[in-house]
mmCIF file of C-alpha atoms in Angstrom:
data_model
loop_
_atom_site.group_PDB
_atom_site.id
_atom_site.type_symbol
_atom_site.label_atom_id
_atom_site.label_comp_id
_atom_site.label_asym_id
_atom_site.label_seq_id
_atom_site.Cartn_x
_atom_site.Cartn_y
_atom_site.Cartn_z
ATOM 1 C CA MET A 61 -0.004 -0.004 0.001
ATOM 2 C CA ILE A 62 2.762 2.457 0.913
ATOM 3 C CA LYS A 63 4.934 1.575 -2.089
ATOM 4 C CA PRO A 64 2.376 2.776 -4.726
ATOM 5 C CA ILE A 65 1.868 6.003 -2.775
ATOM 6 C CA LEU A 66 5.603 6.654 -2.552
ATOM 7 C CA THR A 67 6.012 5.854 -6.237
ATOM 8 C CA ALA A 68 3.254 8.272 -7.166
ATOM 9 C CA ALA A 69 4.715 10.969 -4.905
ATOM 10 C CA PHE A 70 8.178 10.501 -6.404
ATOM 11 C CA ALA A 71 6.792 10.607 -9.956
ATOM 12 C CA GLY A 72 4.943 13.826 -9.105
ATOM 13 C CA LEU A 73 8.092 15.339 -7.651
ATOM 14 C CA LEU A 74 10.060 14.521 -10.813
ATOM 15 C CA LEU A 75 7.281 15.941 -12.967
ATOM 16 C CA VAL A 76 7.181 19.187 -11.001
ATOM 17 C CA SER A 77 10.960 19.576 -10.837
ATOM 18 C CA GLY A 78 11.157 19.082 -14.613
ATOM 19 C CA CYS A 79 8.803 21.999 -15.104
ATOM 20 C CA GLN A 80 11.131 24.267 -13.175
ATOM 21 C CA SER A 81 14.340 23.586 -15.035
ATOM 22 C CA ARG A 82 16.100 26.437 -16.787
ATOM 23 C CA GLY A 83 16.692 26.556 -20.523
ATOM 24 C CA LYS A 84 19.674 28.926 -20.413
ATOM 25 C CA ALA A 85 22.240 29.830 -17.815
ATOM 26 C CA ASN A 86 21.346 33.564 -18.018
ATOM 27 C CA ASP A 87 17.588 33.158 -17.472
ATOM 28 C CA GLY A 88 17.877 34.437 -13.902
ATOM 29 C CA PRO A 89 17.230 32.705 -10.611
ATOM 30 C CA LEU A 90 15.184 29.528 -10.661
ATOM 31 C CA VAL A 91 12.685 30.988 -8.199
ATOM 32 C CA VAL A 92 11.924 33.899 -10.505
ATOM 33 C CA GLN A 93 11.452 31.597 -13.497
ATOM 34 C CA SER A 94 8.970 29.265 -11.826
ATOM 35 C CA VAL A 95 5.905 31.315 -10.890
ATOM 36 C CA GLY A 96 3.139 29.056 -12.162
ATOM 37 C CA ALA A 97 3.308 28.345 -15.865
ATOM 38 C CA SER A 98 3.522 32.035 -16.762
ATOM 39 C CA ASN A 99 6.568 34.208 -17.225
ATOM 40 C CA PRO A 100 6.865 36.213 -14.010
ATOM 41 C CA TYR A 101 8.139 39.298 -15.832
ATOM 42 C CA LEU A 102 5.194 39.313 -18.228
ATOM 43 C CA TRP A 103 2.833 38.688 -15.299
ATOM 44 C CA ARG A 104 4.176 41.621 -13.261
ATOM 45 C CA ALA A 105 4.389 43.873 -16.334
ATOM 46 C CA THR A 106 0.752 43.155 -17.156
ATOM 47 C CA LEU A 107 -0.356 44.081 -13.643
ATOM 48 C CA ASP A 108 1.723 47.255 -13.794
ATOM 49 C CA THR A 109 0.672 48.285 -17.302
ATOM 50 C CA LEU A 110 -3.065 47.777 -16.792
ATOM 51 C CA SER A 111 -3.150 48.921 -13.143
ATOM 52 C CA THR A 112 -5.914 51.476 -13.893
ATOM 53 C CA LEU A 113 -8.347 48.692 -14.802
ATOM 54 C CA PRO A 114 -10.100 46.755 -11.991
ATOM 55 C CA LEU A 115 -9.016 43.131 -11.722
ATOM 56 C CA GLN A 116 -11.775 40.599 -12.233
ATOM 57 C CA SER A 117 -9.822 37.335 -11.959
ATOM 58 C CA THR A 118 -6.329 35.934 -12.250
ATOM 59 C CA ASP A 119 -5.009 32.469 -13.055
ATOM 60 C CA PRO A 120 -1.208 32.345 -12.719
ATOM 61 C CA ILE A 121 -1.057 28.664 -13.685
ATOM 62 C CA GLY A 122 -3.088 29.189 -16.866
ATOM 63 C CA GLY A 123 -1.520 32.598 -17.492
ATOM 64 C CA ILE A 124 -4.781 34.565 -17.696
ATOM 65 C CA ILE A 125 -5.507 37.978 -16.193
ATOM 66 C CA SER A 126 -9.040 39.287 -16.678
ATOM 67 C CA TYR A 127 -9.955 42.883 -16.047
ATOM 68 C CA ASP A 128 -13.461 44.227 -15.430
ATOM 69 C CA TRP A 129 -15.254 47.052 -17.200
ATOM 70 C CA LYS A 130 -14.001 50.593 -16.672
ATOM 71 C CA SER A 131 -15.254 53.946 -17.892
ATOM 72 C CA PHE A 132 -12.942 56.930 -18.042
ATOM 73 C CA PRO A 133 -13.902 60.519 -17.157
ATOM 74 C CA ASP A 134 -13.251 61.874 -20.650
ATOM 75 C CA SER A 135 -15.720 59.372 -22.201
ATOM 76 C CA PRO A 136 -18.348 58.302 -19.618
ATOM 77 C CA ASN A 137 -20.613 56.686 -22.226
ATOM 78 C CA GLU A 138 -17.942 54.213 -23.222
ATOM 79 C CA ARG A 139 -16.305 51.431 -21.242
ATOM 80 C CA VAL A 140 -13.551 48.933 -21.896
ATOM 81 C CA LYS A 141 -12.236 45.735 -20.418
ATOM 82 C CA ALA A 142 -9.285 43.539 -21.259
ATOM 83 C CA THR A 143 -8.100 39.990 -20.942
ATOM 84 C CA VAL A 144 -4.396 39.154 -21.076
ATOM 85 C CA PHE A 145 -3.073 35.700 -21.973
ATOM 86 C CA ILE A 146 0.511 34.924 -21.084
ATOM 87 C CA LEU A 147 1.335 32.205 -23.579
ATOM 88 C CA ASP A 148 4.886 31.244 -22.710
ATOM 89 C CA SER A 149 7.071 30.731 -19.687
ATOM 90 C CA ARG A 150 9.880 32.526 -21.534
ATOM 91 C CA LEU A 151 10.107 36.272 -22.162
ATOM 92 C CA ARG A 152 9.292 36.349 -25.879
ATOM 93 C CA ALA A 153 7.550 38.859 -28.131
ATOM 94 C CA ASP A 154 4.809 36.336 -28.922
ATOM 95 C CA GLY A 155 4.431 35.353 -25.261
ATOM 96 C CA VAL A 156 1.578 37.744 -24.502
ATOM 97 C CA LYS A 157 -1.798 38.275 -26.166
ATOM 98 C CA VAL A 158 -4.268 41.014 -25.200
ATOM 99 C CA THR A 159 -7.935 41.157 -26.141
ATOM 100 C CA VAL A 160 -9.817 44.415 -25.630
ATOM 101 C CA HIS A 161 -13.608 44.654 -25.424
ATOM 102 C CA ARG A 162 -15.507 47.925 -25.769
ATOM 103 C CA GLN A 163 -19.093 48.914 -25.084
ATOM 104 C CA VAL A 164 -21.009 52.149 -25.589
ATOM 105 C CA ASN A 165 -23.970 53.380 -23.565
ATOM 106 C CA THR A 166 -26.916 54.307 -25.753
ATOM 107 C CA GLU A 167 -30.101 55.358 -23.978
ATOM 108 C CA GLY A 168 -29.069 53.598 -20.756
ATOM 109 C CA GLN A 169 -28.140 50.284 -22.379
ATOM 110 C CA TRP A 170 -24.589 49.035 -22.808
ATOM 111 C CA ALA A 171 -24.025 47.590 -26.262
ATOM 112 C CA ASP A 172 -20.940 45.940 -27.726
ATOM 113 C CA ALA A 173 -18.903 48.091 -30.042
ATOM 114 C CA ALA A 174 -15.820 47.467 -32.115
ATOM 115 C CA ALA A 175 -12.526 48.057 -30.351
ATOM 116 C CA ASP A 176 -9.616 49.366 -32.365
ATOM 117 C CA PRO A 177 -7.351 46.320 -32.984
ATOM 118 C CA GLU A 178 -4.343 48.627 -32.692
ATOM 119 C CA THR A 179 -5.175 49.141 -28.999
ATOM 120 C CA ALA A 180 -4.476 45.483 -28.179
ATOM 121 C CA ILE A 181 -1.193 45.594 -30.114
ATOM 122 C CA GLN A 182 -0.115 48.779 -28.281
ATOM 123 C CA LEU A 183 -0.934 47.194 -24.920
ATOM 124 C CA GLU A 184 1.031 44.057 -25.823
ATOM 125 C CA ASN A 185 4.024 46.238 -26.758
ATOM 126 C CA LYS A 186 3.780 48.202 -23.497
ATOM 127 C CA ILE A 187 3.631 44.979 -21.484
ATOM 128 C CA LEU A 188 6.656 43.582 -23.301
ATOM 129 C CA GLU A 189 8.585 46.815 -22.817
ATOM 130 C CA ARG A 190 7.811 46.819 -19.095
ATOM 131 C CA ALA A 191 8.727 43.102 -18.769
ATOM 132 C CA ARG A 192 12.095 43.740 -20.393
ATOM 133 C CA LEU A 193 12.752 46.601 -17.992
ATOM 134 C CA LEU A 194 11.859 44.402 -15.027
ATOM 135 C CA ARG A 195 14.173 41.657 -16.251
ATOM 136 C CA THR A 196 17.021 44.073 -16.919
ATOM 137 C CA SER A 197 16.669 45.613 -13.466
ATOM 138 C CA GLN A 198 16.756 42.157 -11.872
ATOM 139 C CA ILE A 199 19.894 41.128 -13.776
ATOM 140 C CA GLY A 200 21.741 44.414 -13.284
#
């Protein structure tokens, strides 16, 4: 009875330790590289970049950060929300994907409206820029 349990525990330990191995010697400390399945620099950069939006939910293992609706004072009849997908455990340009949703208020009803696709690209670039700064500051 104990032998199958120990075998399963050992197999689980090997599986988990394999997920935390480093690909390169200059990737930084192991602890920094193993925050869930997401890249910790992209995760922190996303939270920093979109700090003005209210958080709805986070999943560090799945690499998903969902933000709730927010209206801004200069356009009170419009609101936006975003979802960020961190797609890689490495800091790569294609490691983050942002989707932006927009609604407009017409006669008291919120209705979906088209969001400028360039907005998502600009947010992705800002997140990547911030993540690189975070990584550089950790190394230096």
